[in-house]
Coordinates of C-alpha atoms and ligand atoms in Angstrom, one line a residue:
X1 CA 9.9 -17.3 -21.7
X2 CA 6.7 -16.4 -19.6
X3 CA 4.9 -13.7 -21.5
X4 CA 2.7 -11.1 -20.3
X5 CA 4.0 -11.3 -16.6
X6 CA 1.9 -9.0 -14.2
X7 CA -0.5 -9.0 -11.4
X8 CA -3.2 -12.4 -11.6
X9 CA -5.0 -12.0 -8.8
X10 CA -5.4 -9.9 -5.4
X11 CA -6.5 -10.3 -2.0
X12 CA -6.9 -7.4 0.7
X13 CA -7.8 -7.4 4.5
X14 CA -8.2 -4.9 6.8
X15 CA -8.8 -5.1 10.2
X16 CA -12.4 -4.6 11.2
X17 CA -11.3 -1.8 13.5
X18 CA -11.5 2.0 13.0
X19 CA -11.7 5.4 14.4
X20 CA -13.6 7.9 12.4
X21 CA -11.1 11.0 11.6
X22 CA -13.7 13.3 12.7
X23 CA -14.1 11.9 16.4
X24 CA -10.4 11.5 16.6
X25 CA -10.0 15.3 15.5
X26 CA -12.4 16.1 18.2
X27 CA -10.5 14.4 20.9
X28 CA -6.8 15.3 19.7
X29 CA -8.4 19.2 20.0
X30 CA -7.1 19.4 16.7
X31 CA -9.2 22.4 14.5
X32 CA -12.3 20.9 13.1
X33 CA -11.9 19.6 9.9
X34 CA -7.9 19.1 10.2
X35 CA -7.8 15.4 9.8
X36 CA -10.9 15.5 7.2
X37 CA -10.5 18.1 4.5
X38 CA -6.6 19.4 5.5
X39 CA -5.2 15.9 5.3
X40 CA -8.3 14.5 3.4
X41 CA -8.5 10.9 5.5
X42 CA -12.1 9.4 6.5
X43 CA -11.0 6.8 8.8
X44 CA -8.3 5.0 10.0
X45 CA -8.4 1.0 10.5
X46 CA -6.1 -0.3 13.3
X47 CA -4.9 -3.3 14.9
X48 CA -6.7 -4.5 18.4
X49 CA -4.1 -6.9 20.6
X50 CA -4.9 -10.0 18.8
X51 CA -3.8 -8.7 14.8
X52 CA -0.4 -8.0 14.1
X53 CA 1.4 -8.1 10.5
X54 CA 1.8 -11.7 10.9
X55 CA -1.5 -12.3 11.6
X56 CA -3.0 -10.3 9.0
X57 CA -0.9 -12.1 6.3
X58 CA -2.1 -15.4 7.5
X59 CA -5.3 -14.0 6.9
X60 CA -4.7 -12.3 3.6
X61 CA -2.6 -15.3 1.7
X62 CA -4.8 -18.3 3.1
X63 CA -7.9 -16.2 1.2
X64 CA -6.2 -15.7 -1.6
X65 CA -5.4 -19.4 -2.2
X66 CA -8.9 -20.4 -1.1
X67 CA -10.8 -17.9 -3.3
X68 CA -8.8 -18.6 -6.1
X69 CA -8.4 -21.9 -6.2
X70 CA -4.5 -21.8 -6.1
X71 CA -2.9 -25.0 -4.3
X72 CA -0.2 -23.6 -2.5
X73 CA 1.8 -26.4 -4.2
X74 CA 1.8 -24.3 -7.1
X75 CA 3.5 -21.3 -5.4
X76 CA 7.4 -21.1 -6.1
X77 CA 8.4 -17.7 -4.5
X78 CA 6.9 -15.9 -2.3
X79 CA 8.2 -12.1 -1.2
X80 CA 7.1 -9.9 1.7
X81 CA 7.2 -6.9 2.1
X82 CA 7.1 -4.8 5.4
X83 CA 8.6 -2.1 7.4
X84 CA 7.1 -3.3 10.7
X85 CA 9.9 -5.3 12.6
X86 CA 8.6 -8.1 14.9
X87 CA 12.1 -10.2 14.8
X88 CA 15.6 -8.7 13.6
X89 CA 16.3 -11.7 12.2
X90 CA 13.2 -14.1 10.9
X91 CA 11.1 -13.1 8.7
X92 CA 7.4 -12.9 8.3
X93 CA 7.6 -14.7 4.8
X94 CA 8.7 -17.6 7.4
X95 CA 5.9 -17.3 9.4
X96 CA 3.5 -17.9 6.3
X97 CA 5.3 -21.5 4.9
X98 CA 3.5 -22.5 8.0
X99 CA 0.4 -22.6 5.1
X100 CA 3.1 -24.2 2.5
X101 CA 4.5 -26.8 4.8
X102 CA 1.6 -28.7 5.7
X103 CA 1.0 -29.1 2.0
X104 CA 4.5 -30.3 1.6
X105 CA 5.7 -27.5 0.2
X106 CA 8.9 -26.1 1.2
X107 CA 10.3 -24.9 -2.4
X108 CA 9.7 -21.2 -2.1
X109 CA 12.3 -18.7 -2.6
X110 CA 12.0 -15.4 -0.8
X111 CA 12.3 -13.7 1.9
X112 CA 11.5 -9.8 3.2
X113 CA 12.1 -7.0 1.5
X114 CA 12.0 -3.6 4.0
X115 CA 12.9 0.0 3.1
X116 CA 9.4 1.8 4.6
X117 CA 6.3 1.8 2.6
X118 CA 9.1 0.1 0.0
X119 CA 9.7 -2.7 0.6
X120 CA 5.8 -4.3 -1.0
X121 CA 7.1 -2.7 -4.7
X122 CA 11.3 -4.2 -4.1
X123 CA 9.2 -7.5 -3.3
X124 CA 6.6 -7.3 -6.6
X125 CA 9.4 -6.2 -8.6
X126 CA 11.3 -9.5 -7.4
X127 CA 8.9 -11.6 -8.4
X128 CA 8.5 -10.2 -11.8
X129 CA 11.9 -10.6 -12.4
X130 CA 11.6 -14.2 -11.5
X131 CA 8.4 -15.4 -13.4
X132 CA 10.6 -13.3 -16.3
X133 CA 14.2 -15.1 -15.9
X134 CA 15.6 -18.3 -16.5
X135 CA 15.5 -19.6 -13.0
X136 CA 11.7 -19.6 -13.2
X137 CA 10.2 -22.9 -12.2
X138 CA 6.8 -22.4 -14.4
X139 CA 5.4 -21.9 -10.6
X140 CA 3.6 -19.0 -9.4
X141 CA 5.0 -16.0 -7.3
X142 CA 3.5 -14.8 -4.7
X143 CA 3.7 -11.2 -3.3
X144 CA 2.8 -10.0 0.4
X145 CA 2.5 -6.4 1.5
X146 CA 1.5 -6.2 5.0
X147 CA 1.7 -3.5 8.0
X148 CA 0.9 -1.9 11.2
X149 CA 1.2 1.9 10.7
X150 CA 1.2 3.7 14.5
X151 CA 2.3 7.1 15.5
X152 CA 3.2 7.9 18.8
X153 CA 0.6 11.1 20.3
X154 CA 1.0 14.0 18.4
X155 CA 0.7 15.6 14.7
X156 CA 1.3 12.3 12.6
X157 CA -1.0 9.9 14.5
X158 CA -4.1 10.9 12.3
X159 CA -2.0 9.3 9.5
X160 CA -1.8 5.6 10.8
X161 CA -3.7 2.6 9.3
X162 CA -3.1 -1.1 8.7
X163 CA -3.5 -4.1 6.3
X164 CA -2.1 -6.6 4.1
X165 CA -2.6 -7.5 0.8
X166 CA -1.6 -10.4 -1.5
X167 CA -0.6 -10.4 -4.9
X168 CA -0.2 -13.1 -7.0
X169 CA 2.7 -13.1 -10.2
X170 CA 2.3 -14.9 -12.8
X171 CA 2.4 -15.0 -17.2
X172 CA -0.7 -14.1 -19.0
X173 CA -2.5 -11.9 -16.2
X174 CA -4.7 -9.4 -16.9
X175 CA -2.5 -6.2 -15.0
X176 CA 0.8 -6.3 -17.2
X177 CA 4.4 -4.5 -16.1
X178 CA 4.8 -1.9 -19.3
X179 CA 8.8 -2.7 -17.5
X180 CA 10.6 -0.5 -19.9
X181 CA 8.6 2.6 -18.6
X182 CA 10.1 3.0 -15.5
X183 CA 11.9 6.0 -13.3
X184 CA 13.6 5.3 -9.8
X185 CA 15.0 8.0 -7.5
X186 CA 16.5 6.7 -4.0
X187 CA 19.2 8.6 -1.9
X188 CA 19.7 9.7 1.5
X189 CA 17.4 11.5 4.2
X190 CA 16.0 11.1 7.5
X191 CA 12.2 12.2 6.8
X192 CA 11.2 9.3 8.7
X193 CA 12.9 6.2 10.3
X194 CA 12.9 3.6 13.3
X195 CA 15.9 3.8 15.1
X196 CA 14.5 3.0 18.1
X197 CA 14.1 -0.5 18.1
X198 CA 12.3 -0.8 21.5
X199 CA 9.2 1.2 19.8
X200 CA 6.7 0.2 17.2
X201 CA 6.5 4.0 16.5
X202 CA 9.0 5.6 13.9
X203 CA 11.0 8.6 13.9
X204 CA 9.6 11.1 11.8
X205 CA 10.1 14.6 10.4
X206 CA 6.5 15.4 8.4
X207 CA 7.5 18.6 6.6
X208 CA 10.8 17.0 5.1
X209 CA 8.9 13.8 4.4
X210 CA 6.3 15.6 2.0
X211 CA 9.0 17.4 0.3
X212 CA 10.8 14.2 -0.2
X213 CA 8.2 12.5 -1.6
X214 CA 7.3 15.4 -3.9
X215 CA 10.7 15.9 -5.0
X216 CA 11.3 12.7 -5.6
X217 CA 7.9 12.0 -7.7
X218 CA 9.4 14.9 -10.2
X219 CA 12.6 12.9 -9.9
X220 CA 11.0 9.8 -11.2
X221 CA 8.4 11.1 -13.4
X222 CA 11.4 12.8 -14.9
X223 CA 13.1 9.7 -15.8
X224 CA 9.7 7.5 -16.7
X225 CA 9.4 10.4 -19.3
X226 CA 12.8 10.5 -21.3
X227 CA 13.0 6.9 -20.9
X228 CA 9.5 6.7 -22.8
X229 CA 10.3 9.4 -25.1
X230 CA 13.4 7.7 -26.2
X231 CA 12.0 4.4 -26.7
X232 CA 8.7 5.2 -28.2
X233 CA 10.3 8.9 -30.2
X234 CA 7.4 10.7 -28.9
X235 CA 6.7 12.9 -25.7
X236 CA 5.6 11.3 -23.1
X237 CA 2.4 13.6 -20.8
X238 CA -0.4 12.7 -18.4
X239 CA -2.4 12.4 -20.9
X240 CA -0.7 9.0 -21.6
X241 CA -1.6 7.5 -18.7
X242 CA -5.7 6.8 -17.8
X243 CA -5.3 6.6 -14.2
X244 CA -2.7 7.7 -11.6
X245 CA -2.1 5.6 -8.7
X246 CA -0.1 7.5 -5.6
X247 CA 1.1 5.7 -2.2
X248 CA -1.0 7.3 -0.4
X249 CA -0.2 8.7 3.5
X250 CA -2.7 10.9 3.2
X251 CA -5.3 12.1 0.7
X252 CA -3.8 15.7 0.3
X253 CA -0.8 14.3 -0.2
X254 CA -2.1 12.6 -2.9
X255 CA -3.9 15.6 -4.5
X256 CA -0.9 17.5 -4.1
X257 CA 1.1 15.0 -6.2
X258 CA -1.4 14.7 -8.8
X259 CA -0.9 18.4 -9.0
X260 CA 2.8 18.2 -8.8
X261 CA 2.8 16.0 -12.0
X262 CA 0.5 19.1 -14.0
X263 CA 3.2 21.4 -13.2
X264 CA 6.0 18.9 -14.5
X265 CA 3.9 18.6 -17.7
X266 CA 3.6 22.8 -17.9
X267 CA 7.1 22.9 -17.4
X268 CA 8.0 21.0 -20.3
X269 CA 5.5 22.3 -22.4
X270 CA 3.6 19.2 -22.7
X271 CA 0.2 19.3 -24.7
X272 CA -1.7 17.5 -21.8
X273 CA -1.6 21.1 -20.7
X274 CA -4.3 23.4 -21.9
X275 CA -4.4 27.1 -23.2
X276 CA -6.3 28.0 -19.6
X277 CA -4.0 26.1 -17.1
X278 CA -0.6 27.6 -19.1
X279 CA -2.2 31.1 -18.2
X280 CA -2.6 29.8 -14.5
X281 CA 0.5 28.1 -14.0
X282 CA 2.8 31.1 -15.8
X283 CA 3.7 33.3 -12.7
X284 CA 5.6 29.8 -11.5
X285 CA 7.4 29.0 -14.4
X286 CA 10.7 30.7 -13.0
X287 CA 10.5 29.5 -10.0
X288 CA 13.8 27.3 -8.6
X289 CA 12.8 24.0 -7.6
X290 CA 13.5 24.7 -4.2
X291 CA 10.9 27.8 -4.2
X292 CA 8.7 25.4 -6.1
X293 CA 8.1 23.0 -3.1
X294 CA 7.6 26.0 -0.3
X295 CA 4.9 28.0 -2.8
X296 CA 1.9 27.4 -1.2
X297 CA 0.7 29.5 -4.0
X298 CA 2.0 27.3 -6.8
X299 CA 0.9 24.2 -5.0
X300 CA -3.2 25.7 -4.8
X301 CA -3.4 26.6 -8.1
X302 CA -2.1 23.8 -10.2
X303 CA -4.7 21.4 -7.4
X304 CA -7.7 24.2 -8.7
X305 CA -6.2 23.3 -12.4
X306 CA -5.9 19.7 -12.0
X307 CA -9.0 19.3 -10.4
X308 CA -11.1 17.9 -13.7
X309 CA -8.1 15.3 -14.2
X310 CA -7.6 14.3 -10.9
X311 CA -11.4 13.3 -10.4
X312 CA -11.2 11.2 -13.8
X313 CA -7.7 9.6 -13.3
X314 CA -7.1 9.8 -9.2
X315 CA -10.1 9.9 -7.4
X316 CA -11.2 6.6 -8.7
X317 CA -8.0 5.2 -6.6
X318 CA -8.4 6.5 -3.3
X319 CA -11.9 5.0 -1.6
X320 CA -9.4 2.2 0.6
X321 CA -6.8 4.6 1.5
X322 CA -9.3 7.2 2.7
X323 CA -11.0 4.2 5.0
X324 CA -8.7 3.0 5.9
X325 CA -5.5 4.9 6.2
X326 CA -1.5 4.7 5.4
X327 CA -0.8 1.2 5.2
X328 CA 2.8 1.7 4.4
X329 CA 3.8 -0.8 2.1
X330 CA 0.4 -1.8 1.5
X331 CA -0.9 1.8 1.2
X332 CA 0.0 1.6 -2.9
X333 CA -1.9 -1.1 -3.5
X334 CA -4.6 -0.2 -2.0
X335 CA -4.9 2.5 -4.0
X336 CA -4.7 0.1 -6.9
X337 CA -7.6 -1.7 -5.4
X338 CA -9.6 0.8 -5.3
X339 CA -9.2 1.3 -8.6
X340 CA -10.2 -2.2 -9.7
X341 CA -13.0 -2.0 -7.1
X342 CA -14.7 1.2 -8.5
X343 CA -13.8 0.9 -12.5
X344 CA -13.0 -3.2 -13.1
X345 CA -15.7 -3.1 -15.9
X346 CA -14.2 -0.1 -17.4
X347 CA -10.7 -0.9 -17.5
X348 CA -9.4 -3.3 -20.5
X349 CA -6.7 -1.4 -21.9
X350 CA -6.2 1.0 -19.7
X351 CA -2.7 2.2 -18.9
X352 CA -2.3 3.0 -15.2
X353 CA 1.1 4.5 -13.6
X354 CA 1.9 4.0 -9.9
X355 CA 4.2 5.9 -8.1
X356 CA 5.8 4.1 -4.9
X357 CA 7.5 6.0 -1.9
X358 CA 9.6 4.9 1.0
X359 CA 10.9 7.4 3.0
X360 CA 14.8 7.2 3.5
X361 CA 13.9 7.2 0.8
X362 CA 13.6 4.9 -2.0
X363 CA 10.8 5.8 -4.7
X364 CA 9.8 4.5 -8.4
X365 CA 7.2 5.2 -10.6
X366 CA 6.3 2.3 -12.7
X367 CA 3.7 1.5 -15.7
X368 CA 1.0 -1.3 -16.2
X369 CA -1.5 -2.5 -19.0
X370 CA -4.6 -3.9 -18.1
X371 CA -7.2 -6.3 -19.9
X372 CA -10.0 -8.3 -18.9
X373 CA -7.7 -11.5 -18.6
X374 CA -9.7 -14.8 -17.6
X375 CA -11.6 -16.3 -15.3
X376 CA -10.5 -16.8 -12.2
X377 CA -7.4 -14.2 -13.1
X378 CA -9.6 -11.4 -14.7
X379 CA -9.9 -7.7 -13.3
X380 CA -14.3 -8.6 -12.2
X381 CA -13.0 -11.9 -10.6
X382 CA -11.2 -9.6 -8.8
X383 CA -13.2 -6.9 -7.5
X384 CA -15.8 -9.8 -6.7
X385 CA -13.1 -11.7 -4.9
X386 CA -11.9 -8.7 -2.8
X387 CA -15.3 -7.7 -1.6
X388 CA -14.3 -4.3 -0.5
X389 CA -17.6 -2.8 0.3
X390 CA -19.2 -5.5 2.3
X391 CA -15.8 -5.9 4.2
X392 CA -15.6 -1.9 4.9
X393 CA -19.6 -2.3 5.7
X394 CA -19.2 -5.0 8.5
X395 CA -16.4 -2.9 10.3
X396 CA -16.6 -1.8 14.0
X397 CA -16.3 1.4 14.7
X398 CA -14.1 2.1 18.3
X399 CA -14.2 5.6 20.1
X400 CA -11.0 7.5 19.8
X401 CA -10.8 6.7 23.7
X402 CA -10.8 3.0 23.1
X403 CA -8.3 3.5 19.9
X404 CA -5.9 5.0 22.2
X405 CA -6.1 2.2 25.1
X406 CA -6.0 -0.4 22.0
X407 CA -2.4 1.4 21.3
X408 CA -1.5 2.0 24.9
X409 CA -1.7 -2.0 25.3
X410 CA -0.1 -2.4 22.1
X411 CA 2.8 -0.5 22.9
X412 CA 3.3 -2.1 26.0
X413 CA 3.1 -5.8 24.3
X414 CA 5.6 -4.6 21.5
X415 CA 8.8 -6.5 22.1
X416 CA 7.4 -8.3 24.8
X417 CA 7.3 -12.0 26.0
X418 CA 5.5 -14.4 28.1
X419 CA 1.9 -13.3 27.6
X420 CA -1.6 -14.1 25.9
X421 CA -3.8 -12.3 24.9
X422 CA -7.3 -11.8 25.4
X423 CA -8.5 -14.3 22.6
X424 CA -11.9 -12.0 21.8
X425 CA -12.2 -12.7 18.5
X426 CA -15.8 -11.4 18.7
X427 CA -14.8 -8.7 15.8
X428 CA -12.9 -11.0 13.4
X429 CA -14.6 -12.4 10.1
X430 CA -14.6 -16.1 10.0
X431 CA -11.7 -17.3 8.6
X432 CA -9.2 -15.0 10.3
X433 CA -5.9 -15.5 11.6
X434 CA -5.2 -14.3 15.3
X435 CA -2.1 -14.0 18.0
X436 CA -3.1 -16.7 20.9
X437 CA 0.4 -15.9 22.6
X438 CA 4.1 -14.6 23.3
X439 CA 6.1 -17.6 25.5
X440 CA 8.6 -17.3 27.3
X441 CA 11.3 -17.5 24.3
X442 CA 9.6 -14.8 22.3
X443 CA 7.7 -17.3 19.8
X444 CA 4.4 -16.3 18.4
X445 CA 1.4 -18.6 18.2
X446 CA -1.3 -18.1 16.1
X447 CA -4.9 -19.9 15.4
X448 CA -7.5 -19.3 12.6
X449 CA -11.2 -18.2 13.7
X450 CA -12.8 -21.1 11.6
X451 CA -11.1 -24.0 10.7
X452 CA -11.3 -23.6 6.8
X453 CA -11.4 -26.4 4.3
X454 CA -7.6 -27.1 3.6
X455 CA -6.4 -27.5 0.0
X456 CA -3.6 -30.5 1.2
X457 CA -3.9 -33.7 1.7
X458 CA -3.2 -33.7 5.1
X459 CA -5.9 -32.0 7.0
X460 CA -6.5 -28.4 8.2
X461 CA -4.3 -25.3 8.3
X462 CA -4.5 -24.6 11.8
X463 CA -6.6 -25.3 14.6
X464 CA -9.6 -23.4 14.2
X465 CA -12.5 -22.3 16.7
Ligands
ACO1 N1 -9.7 22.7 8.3 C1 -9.2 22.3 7.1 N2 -7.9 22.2 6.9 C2 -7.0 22.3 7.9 C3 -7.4 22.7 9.2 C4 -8.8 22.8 9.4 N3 -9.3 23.1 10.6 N4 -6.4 22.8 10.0 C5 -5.3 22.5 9.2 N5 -5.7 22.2 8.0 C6 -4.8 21.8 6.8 C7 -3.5 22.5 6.7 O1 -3.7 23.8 6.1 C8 -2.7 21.5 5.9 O2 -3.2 21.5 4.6 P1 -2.1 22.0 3.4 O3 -1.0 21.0 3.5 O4 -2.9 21.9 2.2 O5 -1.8 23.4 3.9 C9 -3.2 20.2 6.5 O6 -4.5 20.5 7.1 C10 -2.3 19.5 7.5 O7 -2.1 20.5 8.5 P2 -0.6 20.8 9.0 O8 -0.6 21.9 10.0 O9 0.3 20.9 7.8 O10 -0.4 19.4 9.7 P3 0.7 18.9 10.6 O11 2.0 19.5 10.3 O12 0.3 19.0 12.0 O13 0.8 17.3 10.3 C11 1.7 15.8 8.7 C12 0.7 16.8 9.0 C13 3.1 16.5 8.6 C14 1.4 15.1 7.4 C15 1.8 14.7 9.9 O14 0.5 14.1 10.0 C16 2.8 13.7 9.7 O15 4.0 13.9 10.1 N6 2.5 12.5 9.2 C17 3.4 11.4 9.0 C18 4.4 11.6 7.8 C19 3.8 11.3 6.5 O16 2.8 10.7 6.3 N7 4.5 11.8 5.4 C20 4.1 11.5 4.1 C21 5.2 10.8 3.2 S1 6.2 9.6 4.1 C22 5.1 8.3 4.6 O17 4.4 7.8 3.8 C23 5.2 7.9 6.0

């Protein structure tokens, strides 16, 4: 039986497009400081005409195995997970054994996993499950979260973003599943949803969708707790946890939550709460649930009493999704690393608990150890590996003019056939992975920017420029 089974190693990319918030506020003659300090967001990263999901997972997976060292050989299952539909019926994680073919391997379980920003969690918790059962090969699993996130004009489009990331699952890695601590809350609601298949843009009710989510954080911070307290006989608080990672739509959002979990703790009389924020917090204790959610009252106080925690156990967590913005199913683990970017020397034995969202909804909040782990797999290897601030450094950044012609063409392309595209890869980092073309029969083509040194036998990955 594998032991220890978590998180090895992790890649990101982005695309090295943004709008700045505060231009895009500006032009959307949205009140100054809307987009900055009401929903918290710096930037927002997007995707020009020659990056899509695929391309970007291309990107994020062939890094991984390069800066790792991992011959794709070596991978046994690999999971994606995504909520932006290219094709109804293949799936991106078909796409990617392009990589794993031309090394002769074509024994990888797996396919897509999509329930909104979802579906990256249902595909990590797959692979755990593997690496942890008897029908694991000894091989390692590989995890994709990758996404578009576009809003069609109008209140939400502040709250877009895009990237993949890559996670590799494996025994003996230095960011462990604690699986026993562990709440899920999923039922039914239409807070946001793509019914429209014709359009890349979602459906999407914002007030119901933050309600969702908080509800159904207390719903699973509920059961995380009495399933800890009944296992380990003791109560379980914030104060148990060193760091709080949220998917993250939004930074407020985030706050909010944070805030959210304070007044769960206050409620049941945990000790993480102290003499001063009891005080604070007692004109809400008889509130309903319901009247909970719609106090605005309730909701700035308990962020002015959770303030000191959040900054030691959330703000470390939320330099990526502030840059670059909701990346759905990547948004999470973005968050996570963040975290590892801004603390990786900091963090042996740390206990961090994530919360993951997906609106129609499906939502768990889930525990992990971390230790140094080894070279290449440990938590420094890591933050070197991901690079974050040179890659958010060498970024261009587009007017919100030229944003919204990047989307106009990019709405116009989605679903289409018989085209290519401009091929100005002038932005992309060496090494990345872009959309040449559409034929006739709807099939994608994609090359690399550089021909990179393949790991097979047989010569390169694609054919580079
Ligand atoms: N200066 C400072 N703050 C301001 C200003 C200003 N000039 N103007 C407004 N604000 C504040 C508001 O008070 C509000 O803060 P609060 O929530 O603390 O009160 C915040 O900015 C946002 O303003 P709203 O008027 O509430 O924003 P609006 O309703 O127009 O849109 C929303 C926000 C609903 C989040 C929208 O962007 C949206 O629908 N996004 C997509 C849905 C989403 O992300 N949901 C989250 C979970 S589901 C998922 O992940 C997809």
């Amino acid at each position: 039986m594998a032991k220890d089974v978590g998180i090895l190693a992790i890649d990101i990319y982005f695309p090295p497009t943004f709008v700045q918030q505060e231009a895009l506020e500006a032009h959307d003659g949205a009140s100054k400081g809307k987009y900055t300090i009401g929903l918290g967001q710096d930037c927002m990263a997007f995707c020009t005409e020659v990056e899509d999901v695929i391309s970007m997972s291309l990107t994020v997976v062939t890094s991984l195995l390069e800066k790792y060292q991992i011959d794709p050989k070596q991978i046994g299952r690999l999971e994606v997970g995504s909520e932006t539909v290219i094709d109804k019926s293949k799936s991106i994680k078909t796409f990617l054994m392009q990589i794993f073919e031309k090394c002769g391997n074509t024994d990888i379980e797996g396919v897509d996993s999509t329930n909104a920003c979802y579906g990256g969690t249902a595909a990590l918790f797959n692979c755990v499950n593997w690496v942890e059962s008897s029908s694991w090969d000894g091989r390692y699993g590989l995890v994709v979260c990758t996404d578009s996130a576009v809003y069609a004009e109008g209140p939400a489009r502040p709250t877009g973003g895009a990237a993949a990331i890559a996670l590799l699952v494996g025994p003996d890695a230095p960011i462990t599943f604690e699986s026993k601590y562990r709440g899920s809350h999923m039922s039914h609601a239409y807070d946001f949803y793509k019914p429209n298949l014709a359009s890349e843009y979602p459906v999407v009710d914002g007030k119901l969708s933050q309600t969702c989510y908080l509800m159904a954080l207390d719903s699973c911070y509920k059961y995380l707790c009495s399933k800890y307290e009944r296992i380990e006989g003791k109560q379980f608080s914030m104060s148990d946890a060193d760091y709080f990672v949220f998917h993250s739509p939004y930074n407020k959002l985030v706050q909010k939550s944070f805030a959210r979990l304070l007044y769960n703790d206050f409620l049941r009389n945990a000790s993480s709460v102290d003499e001063v924020a009891k005080e604070k917090l007692g004109p809400f204790s008889t509130l309903s649930s319901d009247e909970s959610y719609q106090s605005r009252d309730l909701e700035k106080v308990s962020q002015q009493v959770a303030k000191p925690l959040y900054d030691a156990k959330v703000q470390p967590t939320t330099l990526i999704p502030k840059q670059i913005g909701n990346t759905y199913t990547a948004s999470l683990y973005s968050a996570l690393a963040s975290l590892i970017h801004s603390k990786h020397t900091k963090l042996a034995g740390k206990r961090v608990v994530l919360f993951s969202y997906g609106s129609g909804l499906t939502a768990t909040m889930f525990s992990l150890k971390l230790n140094e782990g080894q070279n290449p797999f440990s938590l420094s290897n890591i933050a070197t590996v991901m690079n974050v601030a040179a890659k958010l450094k060498s970024r261009t950044e587009f007017p919100p003019e030229k944003f919204v012609k990047v989307l106009k063409v990019n709405e116009h392309r989605y679903g289409a056939k018989d085209f290519v595209t401009s091929k100005d890869i002038s932005l992309l980092a060496s090494g990345t992975y872009y959309l040449t073309e559409v034929d006739s029969m709807y099939r994608r083509f994609y090359a690399q920017k550089v021909a990179e040194k393949s790991r097979c036998d047989n010569g390169s990955l694609t054919n580079g420029q």
